[in-house]
PDB file of C-alpha atoms and ligand atoms in Angstrom:
ATOM      1  CA  MET A   1     -40.515   4.162  48.764  1.00 87.00           C
ATOM      2  CA  ASN A   2     -42.956   5.167  46.065  1.00 91.00           C
ATOM      3  CA  VAL A   3     -46.308   3.424  45.551  1.00 93.00           C
ATOM      4  CA  ALA A   4     -44.945   0.819  43.094  1.00 94.00           C
ATOM      5  CA  GLU A   5     -42.075  -0.120  45.429  1.00 94.00           C
ATOM      6  CA  THR A   6     -44.447  -0.249  48.369  1.00 94.00           C
ATOM      7  CA  ARG A   7     -46.798  -2.486  46.395  1.00 94.00           C
ATOM      8  CA  GLU A   8     -43.928  -4.911  45.645  1.00 94.00           C
ATOM      9  CA  ALA A   9     -42.709  -4.940  49.260  1.00 93.00           C
ATOM     10  CA  LEU A  10     -46.262  -5.407  50.504  1.00 93.00           C
ATOM     11  CA  SER A  11     -46.876  -8.173  47.977  1.00 92.00           C
ATOM     12  CA  GLU A  12     -43.841 -10.040  49.301  1.00 92.00           C
ATOM     13  CA  LEU A  13     -44.912  -9.544  52.880  1.00 90.00           C
ATOM     14  CA  VAL A  14     -48.424 -10.736  52.080  1.00 88.00           C
ATOM     15  CA  GLY A  15     -46.940 -13.857  50.421  1.00 88.00           C
ATOM     16  CA  GLY A  16     -45.991 -15.082  53.876  1.00 88.00           C
ATOM     17  CA  ILE A  17     -49.566 -14.903  55.191  1.00 91.00           C
ATOM     18  CA  GLN A  18     -52.149 -17.679  54.790  1.00 90.00           C
ATOM     19  CA  PRO A  19     -54.855 -17.042  52.144  1.00 89.00           C
ATOM     20  CA  GLY A  20     -58.088 -16.062  53.853  1.00 89.00           C
ATOM     21  CA  ASP A  21     -56.299 -14.412  56.784  1.00 93.00           C
ATOM     22  CA  PRO A  22     -56.822 -10.676  57.374  1.00 94.00           C
ATOM     23  CA  LEU A  23     -54.274  -8.107  56.256  1.00 95.00           C
ATOM     24  CA  PRO A  24     -52.380  -6.822  59.353  1.00 94.00           C
ATOM     25  CA  PRO A  25     -53.450  -3.366  60.607  1.00 93.00           C
ATOM     26  CA  GLU A  26     -52.449  -0.425  58.401  1.00 93.00           C
ATOM     27  CA  ARG A  27     -50.406   1.293  61.106  1.00 93.00           C
ATOM     28  CA  ASP A  28     -48.259  -1.867  61.609  1.00 93.00           C
ATOM     29  CA  LEU A  29     -47.702  -2.263  57.878  1.00 94.00           C
ATOM     30  CA  ALA A  30     -46.847   1.405  57.398  1.00 94.00           C
ATOM     31  CA  ALA A  31     -44.305   1.179  60.235  1.00 93.00           C
ATOM     32  CA  ARG A  32     -42.816  -2.087  58.929  1.00 93.00           C
ATOM     33  CA  LEU A  33     -42.403  -0.742  55.422  1.00 93.00           C
ATOM     34  CA  SER A  34     -41.469   2.777  56.593  1.00 94.00           C
ATOM     35  CA  VAL A  35     -44.049   4.445  54.354  1.00 94.00           C
ATOM     36  CA  SER A  36     -46.864   6.902  54.932  1.00 94.00           C
ATOM     37  CA  ARG A  37     -50.413   5.651  55.414  1.00 94.00           C
ATOM     38  CA  THR A  38     -51.365   7.382  52.136  1.00 94.00           C
ATOM     39  CA  THR A  39     -48.719   5.485  50.150  1.00 95.00           C
ATOM     40  CA  LEU A  40     -49.643   2.250  51.905  1.00 95.00           C
ATOM     41  CA  ARG A  41     -53.347   2.697  51.092  1.00 95.00           C
ATOM     42  CA  LYS A  42     -52.551   3.263  47.424  1.00 95.00           C
ATOM     43  CA  ALA A  43     -50.397   0.114  47.370  1.00 95.00           C
ATOM     44  CA  ILE A  44     -53.178  -1.867  49.079  1.00 95.00           C
ATOM     45  CA  ALA A  45     -55.690  -0.586  46.502  1.00 92.00           C
ATOM     46  CA  GLU A  46     -53.402  -1.795  43.687  1.00 91.00           C
ATOM     47  CA  LEU A  47     -53.089  -5.254  45.226  1.00 92.00           C
ATOM     48  CA  VAL A  48     -56.874  -5.378  45.589  1.00 88.00           C
ATOM     49  CA  SER A  49     -57.327  -4.445  41.930  1.00 81.00           C
ATOM     50  CA  ILE A  50     -55.025  -7.264  40.745  1.00 81.00           C
ATOM     51  CA  GLY A  51     -56.636  -9.810  43.052  1.00 81.00           C
ATOM     52  CA  ARG A  52     -53.793 -10.356  45.567  1.00 88.00           C
ATOM     53  CA  LEU A  53     -55.992  -8.918  48.309  1.00 91.00           C
ATOM     54  CA  VAL A  54     -59.757  -9.083  48.709  1.00 87.00           C
ATOM     55  CA  ARG A  55     -61.746  -6.277  50.269  1.00 85.00           C
ATOM     56  CA  ARG A  56     -64.978  -7.274  52.007  1.00 82.00           C
ATOM     57  CA  HIS A  57     -67.124  -4.266  52.688  1.00 80.00           C
ATOM     58  CA  GLY A  58     -67.660  -3.596  56.349  1.00 86.00           C
ATOM     59  CA  VAL A  59     -65.404  -6.528  57.287  1.00 89.00           C
ATOM     60  CA  GLY A  60     -61.853  -5.747  56.166  1.00 91.00           C
ATOM     61  CA  THR A  61     -59.118  -6.711  53.711  1.00 94.00           C
ATOM     62  CA  PHE A  62     -57.946 -10.310  53.355  1.00 93.00           C
ATOM     63  CA  ILE A  63     -55.205 -12.272  51.633  1.00 93.00           C
ATOM     64  CA  ALA A  64     -56.578 -13.764  48.391  1.00 89.00           C
ATOM     65  CA  GLY A  65     -56.207 -17.445  47.543  1.00 82.00           C
ATOM     66  CA  PRO A  66     -53.961 -18.464  44.651  1.00 82.00           C
ATOM     67  CA  LYS A  67     -55.446 -17.885  41.201  1.00 88.00           C
ATOM     68  CA  LEU A  68     -56.452 -20.851  39.077  1.00 91.00           C
ATOM     69  CA  ALA A  69     -54.208 -21.341  36.056  1.00 91.00           C
ATOM     70  CA  GLN A  70     -56.541 -21.712  33.093  1.00 91.00           C
ATOM     71  CA  ALA A  71     -55.143 -23.299  29.950  1.00 89.00           C
ATOM     72  CA  LEU A  72     -56.489 -22.473  26.506  1.00 88.00           C
ATOM     73  CA  SER A  73     -57.653 -25.997  25.735  1.00 87.00           C
ATOM     74  CA  ALA A  74     -60.819 -27.681  24.479  1.00 88.00           C
ATOM     75  CA  THR A  75     -61.771 -28.962  27.936  1.00 92.00           C
ATOM     76  CA  SER A  76     -65.093 -28.184  29.630  1.00 95.00           C
ATOM     77  CA  PHE A  77     -65.650 -26.206  32.802  1.00 96.00           C
ATOM     78  CA  THR A  78     -66.656 -29.432  34.563  1.00 96.00           C
ATOM     79  CA  GLU A  79     -63.490 -31.251  33.474  1.00 95.00           C
ATOM     80  CA  ASP A  80     -61.312 -28.287  34.501  1.00 94.00           C
ATOM     81  CA  MET A  81     -62.857 -28.120  37.957  1.00 94.00           C
ATOM     82  CA  LEU A  82     -62.768 -31.865  38.587  1.00 95.00           C
ATOM     83  CA  ALA A  83     -59.087 -31.918  37.586  1.00 92.00           C
ATOM     84  CA  ARG A  84     -58.434 -29.313  40.281  1.00 90.00           C
ATOM     85  CA  GLY A  85     -60.386 -31.143  42.936  1.00 92.00           C
ATOM     86  CA  PHE A  86     -63.288 -28.664  43.042  1.00 93.00           C
ATOM     87  CA  GLU A  87     -66.945 -29.579  42.846  1.00 95.00           C
ATOM     88  CA  PRO A  88     -68.204 -28.096  39.556  1.00 96.00           C
ATOM     89  CA  GLY A  89     -71.629 -26.497  39.460  1.00 95.00           C
ATOM     90  CA  ALA A  90     -73.954 -24.499  37.251  1.00 96.00           C
ATOM     91  CA  ARG A  91     -77.015 -22.310  37.772  1.00 97.00           C
ATOM     92  CA  THR A  92     -79.119 -21.652  34.691  1.00 97.00           C
ATOM     93  CA  LEU A  93     -80.116 -17.995  34.681  1.00 97.00           C
ATOM     94  CA  SER A  94     -82.107 -18.086  31.448  1.00 97.00           C
ATOM     95  CA  ALA A  95     -82.663 -20.344  28.477  1.00 97.00           C
ATOM     96  CA  ARG A  96     -84.549 -19.723  25.243  1.00 97.00           C
ATOM     97  CA  THR A  97     -84.725 -20.780  21.643  1.00 97.00           C
ATOM     98  CA  ARG A  98     -84.849 -18.235  18.813  1.00 96.00           C
ATOM     99  CA  SER A  99     -83.739 -17.909  15.242  1.00 98.00           C
ATOM    100  CA  ALA A 100     -80.033 -17.309  14.769  1.00 97.00           C
ATOM    101  CA  GLY A 101     -80.157 -14.041  12.839  1.00 97.00           C
ATOM    102  CA  ALA A 102     -77.365 -12.964  10.545  1.00 97.00           C
ATOM    103  CA  VAL A 103     -74.505 -12.468  13.056  1.00 97.00           C
ATOM    104  CA  LEU A 104     -74.971 -15.592  15.150  1.00 97.00           C
ATOM    105  CA  GLY A 105     -75.857 -17.551  12.022  1.00 97.00           C
ATOM    106  CA  ARG A 106     -72.452 -16.700  10.577  1.00 97.00           C
ATOM    107  CA  ARG A 107     -70.681 -17.693  13.783  1.00 97.00           C
ATOM    108  CA  LEU A 108     -72.501 -21.019  14.034  1.00 98.00           C
ATOM    109  CA  GLU A 109     -72.395 -21.541  10.245  1.00 97.00           C
ATOM    110  CA  VAL A 110     -76.158 -22.029  10.041  1.00 97.00           C
ATOM    111  CA  SER A 111     -78.817 -20.058   8.128  1.00 97.00           C
ATOM    112  CA  PRO A 112     -80.221 -16.925   9.824  1.00 97.00           C
ATOM    113  CA  GLU A 113     -83.620 -18.698  10.129  1.00 97.00           C
ATOM    114  CA  SER A 114     -82.173 -21.716  11.984  1.00 97.00           C
ATOM    115  CA  GLU A 115     -83.189 -22.188  15.586  1.00 98.00           C
ATOM    116  CA  VAL A 116     -80.535 -21.655  18.218  1.00 98.00           C
ATOM    117  CA  LEU A 117     -80.663 -22.532  21.919  1.00 98.00           C
ATOM    118  CA  ARG A 118     -79.178 -19.787  24.086  1.00 98.00           C
ATOM    119  CA  VAL A 119     -78.387 -20.647  27.702  1.00 98.00           C
ATOM    120  CA  TYR A 120     -77.019 -18.176  30.198  1.00 97.00           C
ATOM    121  CA  ARG A 121     -75.321 -19.962  33.120  1.00 98.00           C
ATOM    122  CA  LEU A 122     -73.434 -19.054  36.260  1.00 98.00           C
ATOM    123  CA  ARG A 123     -70.545 -21.496  36.792  1.00 98.00           C
ATOM    124  CA  LEU A 124     -69.508 -22.474  40.297  1.00 96.00           C
ATOM    125  CA  ALA A 125     -66.527 -24.132  41.957  1.00 93.00           C
ATOM    126  CA  ASP A 126     -67.275 -25.521  45.409  1.00 92.00           C
ATOM    127  CA  ARG A 127     -70.383 -23.236  45.266  1.00 90.00           C
ATOM    128  CA  ASP A 128     -68.266 -20.131  44.614  1.00 90.00           C
ATOM    129  CA  PRO A 129     -69.240 -18.159  41.491  1.00 95.00           C
ATOM    130  CA  MET A 130     -66.351 -18.229  39.007  1.00 96.00           C
ATOM    131  CA  ALA A 131     -67.718 -17.334  35.578  1.00 97.00           C
ATOM    132  CA  ILE A 132     -70.810 -16.461  33.579  1.00 98.00           C
ATOM    133  CA  GLU A 133     -71.315 -18.280  30.296  1.00 98.00           C
ATOM    134  CA  GLU A 134     -73.617 -17.454  27.436  1.00 98.00           C
ATOM    135  CA  LEU A 135     -73.858 -20.586  25.315  1.00 98.00           C
ATOM    136  CA  HIS A 136     -75.325 -20.731  21.801  1.00 98.00           C
ATOM    137  CA  VAL A 137     -75.870 -24.087  20.157  1.00 98.00           C
ATOM    138  CA  PRO A 138     -77.823 -24.942  16.983  1.00 98.00           C
ATOM    139  CA  SER A 139     -81.088 -26.547  18.198  1.00 97.00           C
ATOM    140  CA  ALA A 140     -80.946 -29.175  15.452  1.00 96.00           C
ATOM    141  CA  LEU A 141     -77.816 -30.629  17.101  1.00 96.00           C
ATOM    142  CA  VAL A 142     -79.388 -31.019  20.547  1.00 96.00           C
ATOM    143  CA  PRO A 143     -83.137 -31.702  20.189  1.00 96.00           C
ATOM    144  CA  GLY A 144     -84.909 -31.629  23.552  1.00 94.00           C
ATOM    145  CA  LEU A 145     -81.986 -30.095  25.454  1.00 96.00           C
ATOM    146  CA  SER A 146     -83.200 -27.608  28.087  1.00 93.00           C
ATOM    147  CA  GLY A 147     -81.709 -25.005  30.386  1.00 93.00           C
ATOM    148  CA  ASP A 148     -82.560 -27.238  33.356  1.00 93.00           C
ATOM    149  CA  ASP A 149     -80.496 -30.076  31.876  1.00 94.00           C
ATOM    150  CA  LEU A 150     -77.522 -27.721  31.824  1.00 95.00           C
ATOM    151  CA  ALA A 151     -77.934 -26.772  35.480  1.00 94.00           C
ATOM    152  CA  SER A 152     -77.378 -30.344  36.570  1.00 89.00           C
ATOM    153  CA  HIS A 153     -75.158 -31.754  33.826  1.00 93.00           C
ATOM    154  CA  SER A 154     -72.041 -30.908  31.907  1.00 96.00           C
ATOM    155  CA  PHE A 155     -72.891 -29.684  28.406  1.00 97.00           C
ATOM    156  CA  TYR A 156     -69.936 -31.529  26.879  1.00 97.00           C
ATOM    157  CA  ALA A 157     -70.870 -34.756  28.698  1.00 97.00           C
ATOM    158  CA  LEU A 158     -74.512 -34.489  27.488  1.00 97.00           C
ATOM    159  CA  LEU A 159     -73.314 -33.780  23.956  1.00 97.00           C
ATOM    160  CA  GLU A 160     -71.282 -36.975  23.928  1.00 96.00           C
ATOM    161  CA  GLN A 161     -73.601 -39.252  25.877  1.00 96.00           C
ATOM    162  CA  CYS A 162     -77.008 -38.167  24.541  1.00 96.00           C
ATOM    163  CA  TYR A 163     -76.242 -36.747  21.110  1.00 96.00           C
ATOM    164  CA  GLY A 164     -73.066 -38.566  20.055  1.00 96.00           C
ATOM    165  CA  VAL A 165     -71.345 -35.237  19.365  1.00 96.00           C
ATOM    166  CA  ARG A 166     -67.725 -34.797  20.416  1.00 96.00           C
ATOM    167  CA  ILE A 167     -65.931 -31.470  20.465  1.00 95.00           C
ATOM    168  CA  ALA A 168     -62.454 -31.792  19.008  1.00 94.00           C
ATOM    169  CA  THR A 169     -61.101 -28.341  18.198  1.00 94.00           C
ATOM    170  CA  GLY A 170     -61.905 -24.693  18.612  1.00 94.00           C
ATOM    171  CA  VAL A 171     -60.816 -21.110  18.437  1.00 96.00           C
ATOM    172  CA  GLN A 172     -60.780 -19.003  21.569  1.00 94.00           C
ATOM    173  CA  ALA A 173     -60.361 -15.238  21.768  1.00 95.00           C
ATOM    174  CA  LEU A 174     -59.492 -13.528  25.017  1.00 96.00           C
ATOM    175  CA  GLU A 175     -59.957  -9.861  25.896  1.00 97.00           C
ATOM    176  CA  PRO A 176     -59.841  -7.885  29.125  1.00 96.00           C
ATOM    177  CA  THR A 177     -63.124  -6.556  30.428  1.00 97.00           C
ATOM    178  CA  VAL A 178     -64.712  -5.211  33.600  1.00 96.00           C
ATOM    179  CA  THR A 179     -67.840  -6.607  35.191  1.00 97.00           C
ATOM    180  CA  THR A 180     -71.195  -4.905  34.683  1.00 97.00           C
ATOM    181  CA  PRO A 181     -73.392  -4.295  37.756  1.00 97.00           C
ATOM    182  CA  GLU A 182     -75.433  -7.419  36.897  1.00 97.00           C
ATOM    183  CA  GLU A 183     -72.329  -9.594  36.408  1.00 97.00           C
ATOM    184  CA  SER A 184     -70.775  -8.197  39.589  1.00 95.00           C
ATOM    185  CA  GLU A 185     -73.775  -9.227  41.626  1.00 96.00           C
ATOM    186  CA  LEU A 186     -73.769 -12.733  40.167  1.00 97.00           C
ATOM    187  CA  LEU A 187     -70.015 -13.174  40.583  1.00 95.00           C
ATOM    188  CA  ARG A 188     -70.021 -11.468  43.997  1.00 90.00           C
ATOM    189  CA  VAL A 189     -67.295  -8.975  43.099  1.00 88.00           C
ATOM    190  CA  PRO A 190     -67.289  -5.164  43.209  1.00 85.00           C
ATOM    191  CA  VAL A 191     -68.781  -3.399  40.170  1.00 91.00           C
ATOM    192  CA  HIS A 192     -66.226  -2.878  37.360  1.00 92.00           C
ATOM    193  CA  SER A 193     -63.884  -5.608  38.621  1.00 90.00           C
ATOM    194  CA  PRO A 194     -61.313  -6.804  36.090  1.00 91.00           C
ATOM    195  CA  ALA A 195     -62.364  -9.963  34.269  1.00 95.00           C
ATOM    196  CA  PHE A 196     -61.484 -12.053  31.225  1.00 97.00           C
ATOM    197  CA  LEU A 197     -63.882 -12.109  28.304  1.00 98.00           C
ATOM    198  CA  PHE A 198     -63.625 -15.340  26.313  1.00 97.00           C
ATOM    199  CA  GLU A 199     -65.291 -16.117  23.021  1.00 97.00           C
ATOM    200  CA  ARG A 200     -65.036 -19.734  21.979  1.00 97.00           C
ATOM    201  CA  THR A 201     -66.195 -21.449  18.812  1.00 98.00           C
ATOM    202  CA  SER A 202     -65.928 -25.222  19.058  1.00 97.00           C
ATOM    203  CA  ARG A 203     -66.089 -27.801  16.278  1.00 97.00           C
ATOM    204  CA  THR A 204     -66.366 -31.541  15.862  1.00 96.00           C
ATOM    205  CA  GLU A 205     -63.554 -33.529  14.282  1.00 94.00           C
ATOM    206  CA  ASP A 206     -65.184 -33.089  10.861  1.00 94.00           C
ATOM    207  CA  GLY A 207     -65.473 -29.317  11.227  1.00 95.00           C
ATOM    208  CA  GLN A 208     -69.099 -28.776  12.218  1.00 96.00           C
ATOM    209  CA  VAL A 209     -69.606 -25.825  14.585  1.00 98.00           C
ATOM    210  CA  VAL A 210     -71.170 -27.039  17.840  1.00 98.00           C
ATOM    211  CA  GLU A 211     -71.168 -23.963  20.057  1.00 98.00           C
ATOM    212  CA  PHE A 212     -70.406 -20.278  20.232  1.00 98.00           C
ATOM    213  CA  VAL A 213     -69.803 -19.262  23.845  1.00 98.00           C
ATOM    214  CA  ARG A 214     -69.159 -15.877  25.351  1.00 98.00           C
ATOM    215  CA  SER A 215     -67.944 -16.078  28.954  1.00 98.00           C
ATOM    216  CA  VAL A 216     -66.826 -13.682  31.640  1.00 98.00           C
ATOM    217  CA  TYR A 217     -64.290 -15.185  34.068  1.00 97.00           C
ATOM    218  CA  ARG A 218     -63.349 -13.522  37.334  1.00 94.00           C
ATOM    219  CA  GLY A 219     -60.031 -11.717  37.023  1.00 91.00           C
ATOM    220  CA  ASP A 220     -59.330 -12.159  40.731  1.00 87.00           C
ATOM    221  CA  ARG A 221     -59.609 -15.952  40.522  1.00 90.00           C
ATOM    222  CA  TYR A 222     -57.958 -16.785  37.205  1.00 93.00           C
ATOM    223  CA  ARG A 223     -54.720 -16.382  35.343  1.00 91.00           C
ATOM    224  CA  ILE A 224     -54.478 -17.597  31.791  1.00 93.00           C
ATOM    225  CA  VAL A 225     -51.587 -19.869  30.910  1.00 93.00           C
ATOM    226  CA  ALA A 226     -50.971 -20.824  27.277  1.00 90.00           C
ATOM    227  CA  GLU A 227     -48.367 -23.121  25.732  1.00 88.00           C
ATOM    228  CA  ILE A 228     -46.121 -21.290  23.338  1.00 89.00           C
ATOM    229  CA  ALA A 229     -46.179 -22.827  19.871  1.00 85.00           C
ATOM    230  CA  PRO A 230     -42.703 -23.979  18.778  1.00 91.00           C
ATOM    231  CA  ARG A 231     -40.664 -21.495  16.731  1.00 91.00           C
ATOM    232  CA  GLY A 232     -40.891 -22.270  13.043  1.00 82.00           C
TER     233      GLY A 232
HETATM  234  C1  GLP B 301     -66.029 -24.265  29.084  1.00 94.44           C
HETATM  235  C2  GLP B 301     -66.015 -23.655  27.705  1.00 94.44           C
HETATM  236  C3  GLP B 301     -67.383 -23.538  27.084  1.00 94.44           C
HETATM  237  C4  GLP B 301     -68.160 -24.832  27.224  1.00 94.44           C
HETATM  238  C5  GLP B 301     -68.198 -25.251  28.674  1.00 94.44           C
HETATM  239  C6  GLP B 301     -68.908 -26.578  28.848  1.00 94.44           C
HETATM  240  O1  GLP B 301     -66.425 -23.359  30.047  1.00 94.44           O
HETATM  241  N1  GLP B 301     -65.390 -22.347  27.723  1.00 94.44           N
HETATM  242  O2  GLP B 301     -67.194 -23.247  25.710  1.00 94.44           O
HETATM  243  O3  GLP B 301     -69.481 -24.669  26.739  1.00 94.44           O
HETATM  244  O4  GLP B 301     -66.882 -25.384  29.162  1.00 94.44           O
HETATM  245  O5  GLP B 301     -68.883 -26.862  30.212  1.00 94.44           O
HETATM  246  P1  GLP B 301     -69.676 -28.039  30.867  1.00 94.44           P
HETATM  247  O6  GLP B 301     -69.440 -29.256  30.037  1.00 94.44           O
HETATM  248  O7  GLP B 301     -69.118 -28.129  32.244  1.00 94.44           O
HETATM  249  O8  GLP B 301     -71.125 -27.657  30.872  1.00 94.44           O
END
C-alpha cells in the first residue's frame, strides 16, 4: 500500500476506537496493515494534519473527537455552543477604542474619524480554546461597552438587551490559514496548524453595519457545512 492507501485504511481502523484513546503502537499497526513503519508514520502524520489524530508532545498520539459542524449562519458563538450542549466562554485578550481609519471605516460604513471599539477575544467551549475573534464595532452603537463586558457576556445578547440592536443579516468570507505562533499558543495547537479564517460583516434589518469580525477557528475542531442555494 502507498501512503494514501495506508492513510485511508488507518483512518477506517481509527474510526473504531473511542475519541481520546491512544493510537495503538506503531509496530502493531504496521503489522496489521502490512506496511513499513516509514509508510505508516507518513500516514499518521497526514491524519494528524487533518485533525483525525492529535499528537501531544512527550505523551503520544490520540484519536481526535468528532469535529463540530459549523453552519454559515447569523448565530453567535454563544448560541452555537449552547445548541451543542457546550458551556460557551470568552477571555478578553485586549480591548481599545481608536478612530476607524480609511479601511475599517469603509468596512463599517462610518467616517475614518469615527471611534471604533476593537476587542480581541479567545472563545472557549467547555474551557477548551476553539477560536480567536477580533471584533470591531462602531463605538456610537455601543456606548459604555467594555472588553470586560465581553468576557462575561455574549456580544449579541448585550447588543439586543442593552442597546436594542438586533443582527439580522451578514456576509461571511472563509479562507484557509495556518496559525501564527501567538495564535497557536492561545489555541493550544502546534505552530502553523490548519485553521479557518472568517471575516464577517453583520447588519441590522435596516442595513446598518454593526460589526466587522475577523476570526481564526481551529481546523482540527471544525468543519464548515453550508446549505446549497437552490438551482435557479
Ligand atoms: C460569532 C460570529 C461573530 C460574533 C460572535 C458573537 O462568533 N462569528 O461575528 O461577533 O459570534 O458571539 P457572542 O454573542 O457569543 O459574544
